[in-house]
Amino acid sequence: MNGKIKFFVLMGVLCALFMAPAASSAGKKSILKEAEGKTYYTAVNIWYEDPAEIMSTNYHRGQLLPINTQVKISVMRKSGITFTDDNNIAYAIQIIRKHTPISAEEVFKRYFSEAKIDFGKFNGDERKNIEAGMITVGMSKAAVLAAYGYPPIHMTPSLENNQWKYWKDRFRNFLIFFNKEGKVIRIGEE
């Protein structure tokens, strides 16, 4: 009898282990689908050369989809997010896992907001730079994020760091240096 109980306990534990990932991924699927069909605003400037292939690596080339652009989320998957703007231009952010080792939900939170970003928290120069997609000395970390988006995680694992590394393209990087107060003190090529 003791052997049978051990067998059933072991089977119960194994079933629980195999069922847990399925249950958690089922919950994630509903989170991924939650945003589909809804209207959001871009939370940062989004850079792209081809709207259908915006890399989560965040290269700074091509055109700029401005912060606070109203968009409608089409499809949200682990591999990317597709959306359209008011001009019916289709965009697709492709999540490059090698460079963006966070969930699609976290990527979504970095790029989109339910409400427009309040420009009142930025000074006049920061607002102008954000609108132009530029970074200059004196900008706050929040203003840099709004103007340039998030630096690739594999190069800048923490926004608490006082040095952020961005990519101009696949081959060229540049660094943003902040002081203790979180203001840009230098911008340099690597």
PDB file of C-alpha atoms in Angstrom:
ATOM      1  CA  MET A   1       0.000   0.000   0.000  1.00  0.00           C
ATOM      2  CA  ASN A   2       2.826   2.352   0.847  1.00  0.00           C
ATOM      3  CA  GLY A   3       4.303   1.902  -2.666  1.00  0.00           C
ATOM      4  CA  LYS A   4       0.958   2.801  -4.295  1.00  0.00           C
ATOM      5  CA  ILE A   5       0.672   6.004  -2.278  1.00  0.00           C
ATOM      6  CA  LYS A   6       4.189   7.042  -3.268  1.00  0.00           C
ATOM      7  CA  PHE A   7       3.351   6.294  -6.905  1.00  0.00           C
ATOM      8  CA  PHE A   8       0.210   8.463  -6.837  1.00  0.00           C
ATOM      9  CA  VAL A   9       1.970  11.289  -4.992  1.00  0.00           C
ATOM     10  CA  LEU A  10       4.784  11.193  -7.550  1.00  0.00           C
ATOM     11  CA  MET A  11       2.274  11.190 -10.419  1.00  0.00           C
ATOM     12  CA  GLY A  12       0.449  14.141  -8.845  1.00  0.00           C
ATOM     13  CA  VAL A  13       3.663  16.119  -8.514  1.00  0.00           C
ATOM     14  CA  LEU A  14       4.656  15.348 -12.116  1.00  0.00           C
ATOM     15  CA  CYS A  15       1.232  16.359 -13.399  1.00  0.00           C
ATOM     16  CA  ALA A  16       1.427  19.610 -11.453  1.00  0.00           C
ATOM     17  CA  LEU A  17       4.862  20.369 -12.889  1.00  0.00           C
ATOM     18  CA  PHE A  18       3.753  19.739 -16.459  1.00  0.00           C
ATOM     19  CA  MET A  19       0.466  21.599 -16.067  1.00  0.00           C
ATOM     20  CA  ALA A  20       1.981  24.720 -14.442  1.00  0.00           C
ATOM     21  CA  PRO A  21       3.759  25.983 -17.587  1.00  0.00           C
ATOM     22  CA  ALA A  22       0.628  25.424 -19.657  1.00  0.00           C
ATOM     23  CA  ALA A  23      -1.479  27.361 -17.188  1.00  0.00           C
ATOM     24  CA  SER A  24       0.992  30.252 -16.981  1.00  0.00           C
ATOM     25  CA  SER A  25       1.371  30.483 -20.765  1.00  0.00           C
ATOM     26  CA  ALA A  26      -2.409  30.391 -21.166  1.00  0.00           C
ATOM     27  CA  GLY A  27      -2.602  33.407 -18.845  1.00  0.00           C
ATOM     28  CA  LYS A  28       0.085  35.187 -20.860  1.00  0.00           C
ATOM     29  CA  LYS A  29      -1.786  34.600 -24.094  1.00  0.00           C
ATOM     30  CA  SER A  30      -4.770  36.468 -22.707  1.00  0.00           C
ATOM     31  CA  ILE A  31      -2.484  39.328 -21.607  1.00  0.00           C
ATOM     32  CA  LEU A  32      -0.961  39.444 -25.086  1.00  0.00           C
ATOM     33  CA  LYS A  33      -4.419  39.548 -26.668  1.00  0.00           C
ATOM     34  CA  GLU A  34      -5.774  42.165 -24.255  1.00  0.00           C
ATOM     35  CA  ALA A  35      -4.340  45.113 -26.185  1.00  0.00           C
ATOM     36  CA  GLU A  36      -5.418  43.909 -29.627  1.00  0.00           C
ATOM     37  CA  GLY A  37      -7.952  46.156 -31.298  1.00  0.00           C
ATOM     38  CA  LYS A  38      -7.481  48.926 -28.718  1.00  0.00           C
ATOM     39  CA  THR A  39      -6.173  52.450 -29.180  1.00  0.00           C
ATOM     40  CA  TYR A  40      -2.944  53.548 -27.489  1.00  0.00           C
ATOM     41  CA  TYR A  41      -0.344  56.294 -27.849  1.00  0.00           C
ATOM     42  CA  THR A  42       3.337  55.896 -28.588  1.00  0.00           C
ATOM     43  CA  ALA A  43       5.177  56.440 -25.291  1.00  0.00           C
ATOM     44  CA  VAL A  44       8.502  57.228 -26.988  1.00  0.00           C
ATOM     45  CA  ASN A  45       9.700  58.296 -30.415  1.00  0.00           C
ATOM     46  CA  ILE A  46       9.966  55.195 -32.578  1.00  0.00           C
ATOM     47  CA  TRP A  47      12.669  55.081 -35.244  1.00  0.00           C
ATOM     48  CA  TYR A  48      12.311  53.014 -38.413  1.00  0.00           C
ATOM     49  CA  GLU A  49      13.584  52.570 -41.952  1.00  0.00           C
ATOM     50  CA  ASP A  50      10.815  50.161 -42.922  1.00  0.00           C
ATOM     51  CA  PRO A  51       7.599  50.427 -40.888  1.00  0.00           C
ATOM     52  CA  ALA A  52       7.065  46.666 -41.303  1.00  0.00           C
ATOM     53  CA  GLU A  53      10.463  45.868 -39.732  1.00  0.00           C
ATOM     54  CA  ILE A  54      11.094  47.981 -36.646  1.00  0.00           C
ATOM     55  CA  MET A  55      13.719  46.158 -34.586  1.00  0.00           C
ATOM     56  CA  SER A  56      13.364  46.146 -30.809  1.00  0.00           C
ATOM     57  CA  THR A  57      17.126  46.758 -30.850  1.00  0.00           C
ATOM     58  CA  ASN A  58      16.141  50.387 -31.497  1.00  0.00           C
ATOM     59  CA  TYR A  59      18.421  51.489 -34.331  1.00  0.00           C
ATOM     60  CA  HIS A  60      18.386  55.250 -34.888  1.00  0.00           C
ATOM     61  CA  ARG A  61      18.056  55.514 -38.619  1.00  0.00           C
ATOM     62  CA  GLY A  62      15.367  56.545 -41.016  1.00  0.00           C
ATOM     63  CA  GLN A  63      12.104  58.157 -40.058  1.00  0.00           C
ATOM     64  CA  LEU A  64      10.531  58.983 -36.752  1.00  0.00           C
ATOM     65  CA  LEU A  65       7.067  57.976 -35.556  1.00  0.00           C
ATOM     66  CA  PRO A  66       6.578  60.717 -32.947  1.00  0.00           C
ATOM     67  CA  ILE A  67       5.799  60.245 -29.298  1.00  0.00           C
ATOM     68  CA  ASN A  68       2.049  60.593 -28.535  1.00  0.00           C
ATOM     69  CA  THR A  69       1.008  59.300 -31.957  1.00  0.00           C
ATOM     70  CA  GLN A  70      -2.369  57.603 -31.654  1.00  0.00           C
ATOM     71  CA  VAL A  71      -2.175  53.992 -32.840  1.00  0.00           C
ATOM     72  CA  LYS A  72      -4.375  50.915 -32.906  1.00  0.00           C
ATOM     73  CA  ILE A  73      -2.802  47.622 -31.869  1.00  0.00           C
ATOM     74  CA  SER A  74      -3.437  44.937 -34.485  1.00  0.00           C
ATOM     75  CA  VAL A  75      -1.645  41.833 -33.197  1.00  0.00           C
ATOM     76  CA  MET A  76       0.532  41.248 -30.164  1.00  0.00           C
ATOM     77  CA  ARG A  77       2.669  38.122 -30.052  1.00  0.00           C
ATOM     78  CA  LYS A  78       5.783  37.001 -28.241  1.00  0.00           C
ATOM     79  CA  SER A  79       7.717  37.720 -31.441  1.00  0.00           C
ATOM     80  CA  GLY A  80       6.370  41.209 -32.028  1.00  0.00           C
ATOM     81  CA  ILE A  81       3.690  43.860 -32.046  1.00  0.00           C
ATOM     82  CA  THR A  82       1.855  45.133 -35.117  1.00  0.00           C
ATOM     83  CA  PHE A  83      -0.137  48.353 -35.133  1.00  0.00           C
ATOM     84  CA  THR A  84      -1.489  51.073 -37.424  1.00  0.00           C
ATOM     85  CA  ASP A  85      -1.595  54.848 -37.185  1.00  0.00           C
ATOM     86  CA  ASP A  86      -4.421  57.210 -38.189  1.00  0.00           C
ATOM     87  CA  ASN A  87      -3.139  57.156 -41.791  1.00  0.00           C
ATOM     88  CA  ASN A  88      -3.563  53.351 -41.870  1.00  0.00           C
ATOM     89  CA  ILE A  89       0.183  52.819 -42.142  1.00  0.00           C
ATOM     90  CA  ALA A  90       1.008  49.380 -40.740  1.00  0.00           C
ATOM     91  CA  TYR A  91       3.972  49.068 -38.399  1.00  0.00           C
ATOM     92  CA  ALA A  92       5.595  45.991 -36.883  1.00  0.00           C
ATOM     93  CA  ILE A  93       8.003  45.927 -33.952  1.00  0.00           C
ATOM     94  CA  GLN A  94      10.026  42.734 -34.175  1.00  0.00           C
ATOM     95  CA  ILE A  95      11.285  41.550 -30.810  1.00  0.00           C
ATOM     96  CA  ILE A  96      14.874  40.391 -31.231  1.00  0.00           C
ATOM     97  CA  ARG A  97      15.324  38.067 -28.237  1.00  0.00           C
ATOM     98  CA  LYS A  98      19.119  38.150 -28.428  1.00  0.00           C
ATOM     99  CA  HIS A  99      19.057  41.904 -27.797  1.00  0.00           C
ATOM    100  CA  THR A 100      15.717  42.241 -26.001  1.00  0.00           C
ATOM    101  CA  PRO A 101      15.498  39.458 -23.400  1.00  0.00           C
ATOM    102  CA  ILE A 102      12.231  40.684 -21.864  1.00  0.00           C
ATOM    103  CA  SER A 103       8.627  39.646 -22.413  1.00  0.00           C
ATOM    104  CA  ALA A 104       6.442  41.038 -25.169  1.00  0.00           C
ATOM    105  CA  GLU A 105       4.349  42.655 -22.438  1.00  0.00           C
ATOM    106  CA  GLU A 106       7.401  44.563 -21.173  1.00  0.00           C
ATOM    107  CA  VAL A 107       8.311  45.621 -24.710  1.00  0.00           C
ATOM    108  CA  PHE A 108       4.720  46.801 -25.169  1.00  0.00           C
ATOM    109  CA  LYS A 109       4.868  48.871 -21.954  1.00  0.00           C
ATOM    110  CA  ARG A 110       8.042  50.561 -23.186  1.00  0.00           C
ATOM    111  CA  TYR A 111       6.547  51.593 -26.521  1.00  0.00           C
ATOM    112  CA  PHE A 112       2.883  52.316 -25.766  1.00  0.00           C
ATOM    113  CA  SER A 113       0.700  54.114 -23.231  1.00  0.00           C
ATOM    114  CA  GLU A 114      -3.057  54.345 -22.672  1.00  0.00           C
ATOM    115  CA  ALA A 115      -2.750  58.128 -22.291  1.00  0.00           C
ATOM    116  CA  LYS A 116      -0.586  60.733 -23.974  1.00  0.00           C
ATOM    117  CA  ILE A 117       2.769  61.416 -22.345  1.00  0.00           C
ATOM    118  CA  ASP A 118       2.613  64.661 -20.357  1.00  0.00           C
ATOM    119  CA  PHE A 119       5.129  67.063 -21.873  1.00  0.00           C
ATOM    120  CA  GLY A 120       4.717  69.344 -18.830  1.00  0.00           C
ATOM    121  CA  LYS A 121       7.319  67.298 -16.980  1.00  0.00           C
ATOM    122  CA  PHE A 122       9.987  68.366 -19.488  1.00  0.00           C
ATOM    123  CA  ASN A 123      11.570  71.806 -19.773  1.00  0.00           C
ATOM    124  CA  GLY A 124      11.322  73.829 -23.001  1.00  0.00           C
ATOM    125  CA  ASP A 125      14.624  72.610 -24.472  1.00  0.00           C
ATOM    126  CA  GLU A 126      13.773  68.993 -23.651  1.00  0.00           C
ATOM    127  CA  ARG A 127      10.375  69.323 -25.367  1.00  0.00           C
ATOM    128  CA  LYS A 128      12.013  70.724 -28.525  1.00  0.00           C
ATOM    129  CA  ASN A 129      14.618  67.940 -28.519  1.00  0.00           C
ATOM    130  CA  ILE A 130      12.000  65.229 -27.994  1.00  0.00           C
ATOM    131  CA  GLU A 131       9.943  66.573 -30.905  1.00  0.00           C
ATOM    132  CA  ALA A 132      13.082  66.633 -33.090  1.00  0.00           C
ATOM    133  CA  GLY A 133      14.283  63.211 -31.879  1.00  0.00           C
ATOM    134  CA  MET A 134      17.536  64.657 -30.545  1.00  0.00           C
ATOM    135  CA  ILE A 135      19.612  64.263 -27.399  1.00  0.00           C
ATOM    136  CA  THR A 136      21.609  67.190 -26.027  1.00  0.00           C
ATOM    137  CA  VAL A 137      23.636  67.904 -22.907  1.00  0.00           C
ATOM    138  CA  GLY A 138      21.425  68.752 -19.926  1.00  0.00           C
ATOM    139  CA  MET A 139      18.486  66.475 -20.810  1.00  0.00           C
ATOM    140  CA  SER A 140      17.048  64.226 -18.099  1.00  0.00           C
ATOM    141  CA  LYS A 141      16.951  60.445 -18.416  1.00  0.00           C
ATOM    142  CA  ALA A 142      13.158  60.637 -18.890  1.00  0.00           C
ATOM    143  CA  ALA A 143      13.607  63.114 -21.749  1.00  0.00           C
ATOM    144  CA  VAL A 144      16.266  60.910 -23.380  1.00  0.00           C
ATOM    145  CA  LEU A 145      13.873  57.927 -23.216  1.00  0.00           C
ATOM    146  CA  ALA A 146      11.100  60.008 -24.791  1.00  0.00           C
ATOM    147  CA  ALA A 147      13.392  61.310 -27.557  1.00  0.00           C
ATOM    148  CA  TYR A 148      15.288  58.111 -28.356  1.00  0.00           C
ATOM    149  CA  GLY A 149      13.377  55.241 -26.810  1.00  0.00           C
ATOM    150  CA  TYR A 150      14.987  52.607 -24.615  1.00  0.00           C
ATOM    151  CA  PRO A 151      18.598  51.571 -25.152  1.00  0.00           C
ATOM    152  CA  PRO A 152      19.067  47.888 -26.072  1.00  0.00           C
ATOM    153  CA  ILE A 153      18.930  45.844 -22.861  1.00  0.00           C
ATOM    154  CA  HIS A 154      21.907  43.670 -23.720  1.00  0.00           C
ATOM    155  CA  MET A 155      24.045  46.832 -23.899  1.00  0.00           C
ATOM    156  CA  THR A 156      22.363  48.761 -21.060  1.00  0.00           C
ATOM    157  CA  PRO A 157      20.864  46.260 -18.608  1.00  0.00           C
ATOM    158  CA  SER A 158      19.779  48.941 -16.117  1.00  0.00           C
ATOM    159  CA  LEU A 159      18.492  52.458 -16.630  1.00  0.00           C
ATOM    160  CA  GLU A 160      20.015  53.240 -13.222  1.00  0.00           C
ATOM    161  CA  ASN A 161      23.431  53.157 -14.926  1.00  0.00           C
ATOM    162  CA  ASN A 162      24.972  56.522 -15.743  1.00  0.00           C
ATOM    163  CA  GLN A 163      26.123  55.300 -19.147  1.00  0.00           C
ATOM    164  CA  TRP A 164      23.637  54.143 -21.783  1.00  0.00           C
ATOM    165  CA  LYS A 165      24.633  52.582 -25.089  1.00  0.00           C
ATOM    166  CA  TYR A 166      22.472  53.034 -28.190  1.00  0.00           C
ATOM    167  CA  TRP A 167      22.922  51.736 -31.719  1.00  0.00           C
ATOM    168  CA  LYS A 168      22.953  53.964 -34.778  1.00  0.00           C
ATOM    169  CA  ASP A 169      22.844  50.824 -36.896  1.00  0.00           C
ATOM    170  CA  ARG A 170      24.131  47.236 -36.759  1.00  0.00           C
ATOM    171  CA  PHE A 171      27.750  48.360 -36.756  1.00  0.00           C
ATOM    172  CA  ARG A 172      27.943  51.702 -34.937  1.00  0.00           C
ATOM    173  CA  ASN A 173      27.179  52.494 -31.296  1.00  0.00           C
ATOM    174  CA  PHE A 174      27.162  55.698 -29.305  1.00  0.00           C
ATOM    175  CA  LEU A 175      27.132  56.399 -25.590  1.00  0.00           C
ATOM    176  CA  ILE A 176      25.139  58.778 -23.433  1.00  0.00           C
ATOM    177  CA  PHE A 177      26.790  59.764 -20.143  1.00  0.00           C
ATOM    178  CA  PHE A 178      24.732  61.074 -17.209  1.00  0.00           C
ATOM    179  CA  ASN A 179      25.777  62.806 -14.000  1.00  0.00           C
ATOM    180  CA  LYS A 180      24.560  61.784 -10.522  1.00  0.00           C
ATOM    181  CA  GLU A 181      21.413  63.874 -10.993  1.00  0.00           C
ATOM    182  CA  GLY A 182      20.498  61.938 -14.141  1.00  0.00           C
ATOM    183  CA  LYS A 183      21.280  64.726 -16.617  1.00  0.00           C
ATOM    184  CA  VAL A 184      23.215  64.200 -19.855  1.00  0.00           C
ATOM    185  CA  ILE A 185      26.797  65.436 -19.491  1.00  0.00           C
ATOM    186  CA  ARG A 186      28.314  63.961 -22.653  1.00  0.00           C
ATOM    187  CA  ILE A 187      27.382  62.135 -25.843  1.00  0.00           C
ATOM    188  CA  GLY A 188      30.126  60.117 -27.492  1.00  0.00           C
ATOM    189  CA  GLU A 189      30.864  57.640 -30.218  1.00  0.00           C
ATOM    190  CA  GLU A 190      32.220  54.288 -29.210  1.00  0.00           C
TER     191      GLU A 190
END
